[in-house]
Amino acid sequence: MISANNVTLRIGKKALFEDVNIKFTEGNCYGLIGANGAGKSTFLKILSGELDSTNGDIAITPGQRLSFLKQDHFQYDEYTVLDTVIMGNARLYQIMKEKDAIYAKEDFTDEDGIRASELEAEFADMDGWEAESDAATLLNGLGIETDLHYSLMKDLLGAQKVKVLLAQALFGNPDILLLDEPTNHLDLDAIAWLEEFLINFSNTVIVVSHDRYFLNKVCTHIADIDYGKIQLYAGNYDFWYESSQLLIRQMKEANKKKEEKIKELQEFISRFSANASKSKQATSRKRALEKIELDEIKPSSRKYPYIDFRPNREIGNEVLTVEGISKTIDGVKILDNISFILGHDDKVAFVGSNEFAKTTLFRILAGELEPDEGTYKWGVTTSQSYFPKDNSSEFDNDDIIVDWLTQYSEIKDATYVRGFLGRMLFAGEDGVKKVRVLSGGEKVRCMLSKLMISGANILILDEPTDHLDMEAITALNNGLIKFPGVLLFSSRDHQIVQTTANRIIELLPNGSMIDKITTYDEYLESDVMARKRTVYTKTVNDEEDN
């Protein structure tokens, strides 16, 4: 068990948390939620001991081991992948290194023998002989192939490093597991594996995530940070949302009844306070009036943007024809003979572990890359707007936000443009901020403003939820559901894929594809196992042929 006792954290004069008292118990998974800036990651750092609170303390059951998902992707660059995972259990890794150092000695003494014996006993008690196989199982489950396990961390891609650090946090069955945005940069297959791992995990988990589907799958409780307090709810994210909305409605209804009673008492007092025969009753009602207190309904710190993609023209029957597109980059075939035709009702989710393939295809269709082979043709009634995964080049200038967005608007009117920024929560002086200094979340909201103001009837979106908070993701989800045009998108947010897509195209590791008219959940249930067996068999046969 881990608990916060009267925890307060002040930053300058502002109290981020005040007198927080909460217990996290064994066997439960707690989703820590709240608006951007509410202090979710900060609270995890307080629980982990990385950050001291202003007042109060954190108590952990004696003897329990806490594991915290690291965010420094360069800390372990000189270690192998397997060693990095095992370092998740610091004591076990220390024993392994000390043993190796003793056995490497040329002048092995009796004292060394005694020490080695002690270490071997402790090593066995900690299931050390299974450490490498356990680490490998975690890595394979997250999609890190066996041939990478002895590579140095510095030789891995960024998304692969994220998976290794997640495996490190999960390694060794920690008693308390703290996860800050564990699904970031994971593909949907890896997220599904993590969901099953946490569902079957028997100890304490506290997780921060913006993925609503993930929270619904794994959480037994929700800890909501709002108003500088943390309120605990039993149930998953959807249950929290319904419960919190019900509580607000109940408080409003109770206040309405109280206001009606106040009005009734005030009218009686006003009519009869000067009447001698009614004076006692009027006095009694004054006392009753003084006892009535309205419930304080504080405005939430959550703010929802308004996302509404409205095409300037309807789309015709001819939308997009892709024929035999192939692309090789740095000697690796990323796309291999990709062909498909889109209709005017298609909303296509591109899925699969090969994220580079999705990005490459989107860049080709957006006109940023040329294919090595094959062609594509957009219909004459189509207009496209592209949301790239890497938007850094868009903001590498000294424009202020209003001027930056105006360049993409047919109507060059500052008031008109500010309207789109206002929908994305850029208010007042925000419009004169330079785009170069914007945060990751602010840049994404600017890009969504650009998509809205474009009036395009085809949207190409490459991981649009990165850096967004729960409220913005919910608004984006609703906007995509309502969008009457054609969508081509990739997203790690299961709920967006499930509620938006009516067609699934999976780009496979060998560069080919699977194309199905179906929802995402139906696709997973009906095809995923057969597909994986087919890909595995093909890979084995190819290796035997070589």
XYZ file of C-alpha atoms in Angstrom, residues 245-463:
219
model
C -21.796 14.373 -13.967
C -24.562 12.832 -11.833
C -23.097 14.428 -8.704
C -23.085 17.874 -10.340
C -26.686 17.405 -11.533
C -27.774 16.326 -8.067
C -26.074 19.334 -6.477
C -27.729 21.673 -8.989
C -31.136 20.105 -8.377
C -30.637 20.315 -4.610
C -29.626 23.978 -4.928
C -32.694 24.665 -7.065
C -34.975 23.231 -4.376
C -33.156 25.223 -1.708
C -33.486 28.403 -3.775
C -37.242 27.786 -4.099
C -37.473 27.284 -0.329
C -35.447 30.462 0.283
C -37.765 32.420 -1.982
C -40.830 31.026 -0.193
C -39.446 31.921 3.258
C -38.372 35.380 2.127
C -41.863 36.095 0.771
C -43.501 34.975 4.028
C -41.128 37.086 6.127
C -41.671 40.098 3.892
C -45.478 39.786 4.120
C -45.881 39.056 7.818
C -42.868 40.461 9.712
C -44.886 43.594 10.604
C -48.017 41.565 11.563
C -48.146 41.057 15.345
C -50.149 37.827 15.104
C -47.649 36.353 12.608
C -44.450 37.750 14.126
C -43.486 34.506 15.891
C -43.932 32.550 12.657
C -41.909 35.165 10.742
C -39.092 34.953 13.318
C -39.130 31.146 13.077
C -38.829 31.338 9.324
C -35.924 33.798 9.597
C -34.046 31.236 11.687
C -34.894 28.519 9.131
C -33.690 30.783 6.328
C -30.352 31.364 8.050
C -29.747 27.595 8.238
C -30.158 26.982 4.519
C -26.792 26.788 2.733
C -26.406 26.299 -0.977
C -23.889 23.667 -2.121
C -20.774 25.252 -3.591
C -20.393 24.107 -7.194
C -16.912 25.087 -8.263
C -16.133 25.502 -11.950
C -13.956 22.606 -13.108
C -10.409 23.269 -14.252
C -11.233 21.169 -17.335
C -11.733 23.067 -20.568
C -13.066 21.448 -23.711
C -12.132 22.889 -27.113
C -14.712 22.922 -29.896
C -13.607 20.979 -32.963
C -15.796 21.077 -36.047
C -14.425 20.228 -39.500
C -16.743 21.722 -42.149
C -15.866 21.077 -45.823
C -16.306 23.985 -48.217
C -17.717 21.652 -50.895
C -19.225 18.192 -51.142
C -17.022 15.395 -52.321
C -17.751 13.508 -55.562
C -17.703 9.794 -56.270
C -14.057 9.752 -57.371
C -11.928 10.274 -54.289
C -8.545 8.515 -54.402
C -6.995 5.746 -56.462
C -3.675 4.268 -55.308
C -1.965 1.798 -57.657
C 1.151 -0.207 -56.846
C 2.949 2.301 -54.619
C 6.331 1.093 -53.363
C 8.961 2.960 -51.375
C 12.403 1.957 -50.143
C 14.260 4.113 -47.618
C 17.859 3.449 -46.517
C 17.758 0.042 -48.184
C 14.590 -1.074 -46.392
C 11.364 -1.611 -48.341
C 8.767 0.371 -46.389
C 5.845 0.062 -48.813
C 5.483 -2.830 -51.242
C 2.906 -2.596 -54.069
C 0.232 -0.776 -52.041
C -3.073 -0.404 -53.913
C -6.561 0.686 -52.846
C -9.480 2.862 -53.933
C -11.389 5.200 -51.597
C -15.072 6.065 -51.859
C -16.814 9.228 -50.628
C -18.048 7.566 -47.420
C -14.743 6.017 -46.341
C -13.171 6.744 -42.990
C -10.023 4.635 -43.002
C -7.841 3.840 -40.011
C -4.319 2.737 -40.942
C -3.093 0.367 -38.234
C -0.174 -1.959 -37.546
C 3.152 -1.851 -35.743
C 5.012 -0.313 -38.708
C 4.462 3.349 -37.876
C 7.112 4.508 -40.343
C 5.165 2.866 -43.170
C 2.010 4.781 -42.248
C 3.870 8.081 -42.052
C 5.620 7.390 -45.366
C 2.336 6.617 -47.136
C 0.675 9.738 -45.729
C 3.608 11.914 -46.833
C 3.364 10.480 -50.342
C -0.386 11.122 -50.512
C 0.133 14.653 -49.142
C 2.695 15.358 -51.880
C 5.735 15.556 -49.597
C 7.430 12.383 -50.925
C 7.599 10.686 -54.292
C 7.004 6.925 -54.513
C 9.684 4.755 -56.112
C 7.005 2.946 -58.060
C 3.255 3.290 -58.561
C 0.851 6.192 -58.787
C -1.968 7.886 -56.909
C -4.711 10.192 -58.134
C -7.061 12.449 -56.161
C -10.562 13.146 -57.497
C -11.205 16.596 -59.004
C -13.720 17.515 -56.268
C -11.320 16.716 -53.434
C -9.296 19.060 -51.260
C -6.863 17.663 -48.722
C -5.521 18.903 -45.408
C -2.626 17.045 -43.784
C -1.759 16.686 -40.093
C 1.853 15.369 -39.919
C 3.224 13.392 -37.001
C 6.237 15.721 -36.881
C 4.987 19.316 -37.059
C 8.252 21.016 -36.047
C 8.888 22.578 -39.479
C 5.485 24.312 -39.330
C 6.573 26.320 -36.306
C 10.200 27.040 -37.126
C 9.580 30.763 -37.639
C 8.870 33.947 -35.685
C 5.190 34.354 -36.650
C 2.633 35.106 -33.967
C -0.250 32.624 -33.789
C -2.807 34.842 -35.561
C -0.487 35.570 -38.486
C 0.561 31.918 -38.700
C -3.053 30.744 -39.046
C -4.087 33.616 -41.345
C -1.756 32.339 -44.081
C -3.920 29.198 -44.352
C -7.248 31.070 -44.437
C -9.044 32.236 -47.571
C -10.546 35.044 -45.477
C -7.698 37.308 -44.325
C -9.572 38.838 -41.426
C -8.054 38.761 -37.924
C -11.438 38.496 -36.186
C -12.443 35.563 -38.391
C -9.132 33.788 -37.727
C -9.278 34.452 -33.982
C -12.631 32.678 -33.958
C -10.932 29.425 -34.955
C -8.198 29.967 -32.373
C -10.820 30.634 -29.726
C -12.414 27.265 -30.437
C -9.058 25.696 -29.580
C -8.785 27.647 -26.293
C -6.403 30.360 -27.527
C -7.973 33.422 -25.946
C -7.031 37.103 -25.680
C -3.281 37.686 -25.685
C -2.587 34.074 -26.716
C -3.050 35.201 -30.309
C 0.137 37.273 -30.204
C 2.362 34.506 -28.825
C 5.131 33.439 -31.178
C 4.575 29.950 -32.567
C 8.214 29.048 -31.951
C 7.696 29.014 -28.157
C 4.451 27.023 -28.072
C 4.230 23.778 -26.106
C 3.621 20.444 -27.836
C -0.080 20.515 -26.956
C -0.456 24.118 -28.151
C 1.160 23.269 -31.485
C -1.256 20.378 -31.983
C -4.197 22.684 -31.229
C -2.831 25.150 -33.799
C -2.622 22.361 -36.371
C -6.240 21.393 -35.663
C -7.213 25.060 -36.124
C -5.432 24.931 -39.499
C -7.437 21.842 -40.496
C -10.710 23.483 -39.482
C -10.016 26.761 -41.307
C -8.940 24.922 -44.480
C -12.445 23.694 -45.286
C -10.940 20.520 -46.780
C -13.195 17.575 -47.518
C -10.384 15.028 -46.991
C -8.331 14.917 -43.811
C -5.059 12.984 -43.517
C -4.156 12.673 -39.841
C -0.968 11.029 -38.552
C -1.285 10.454 -34.781
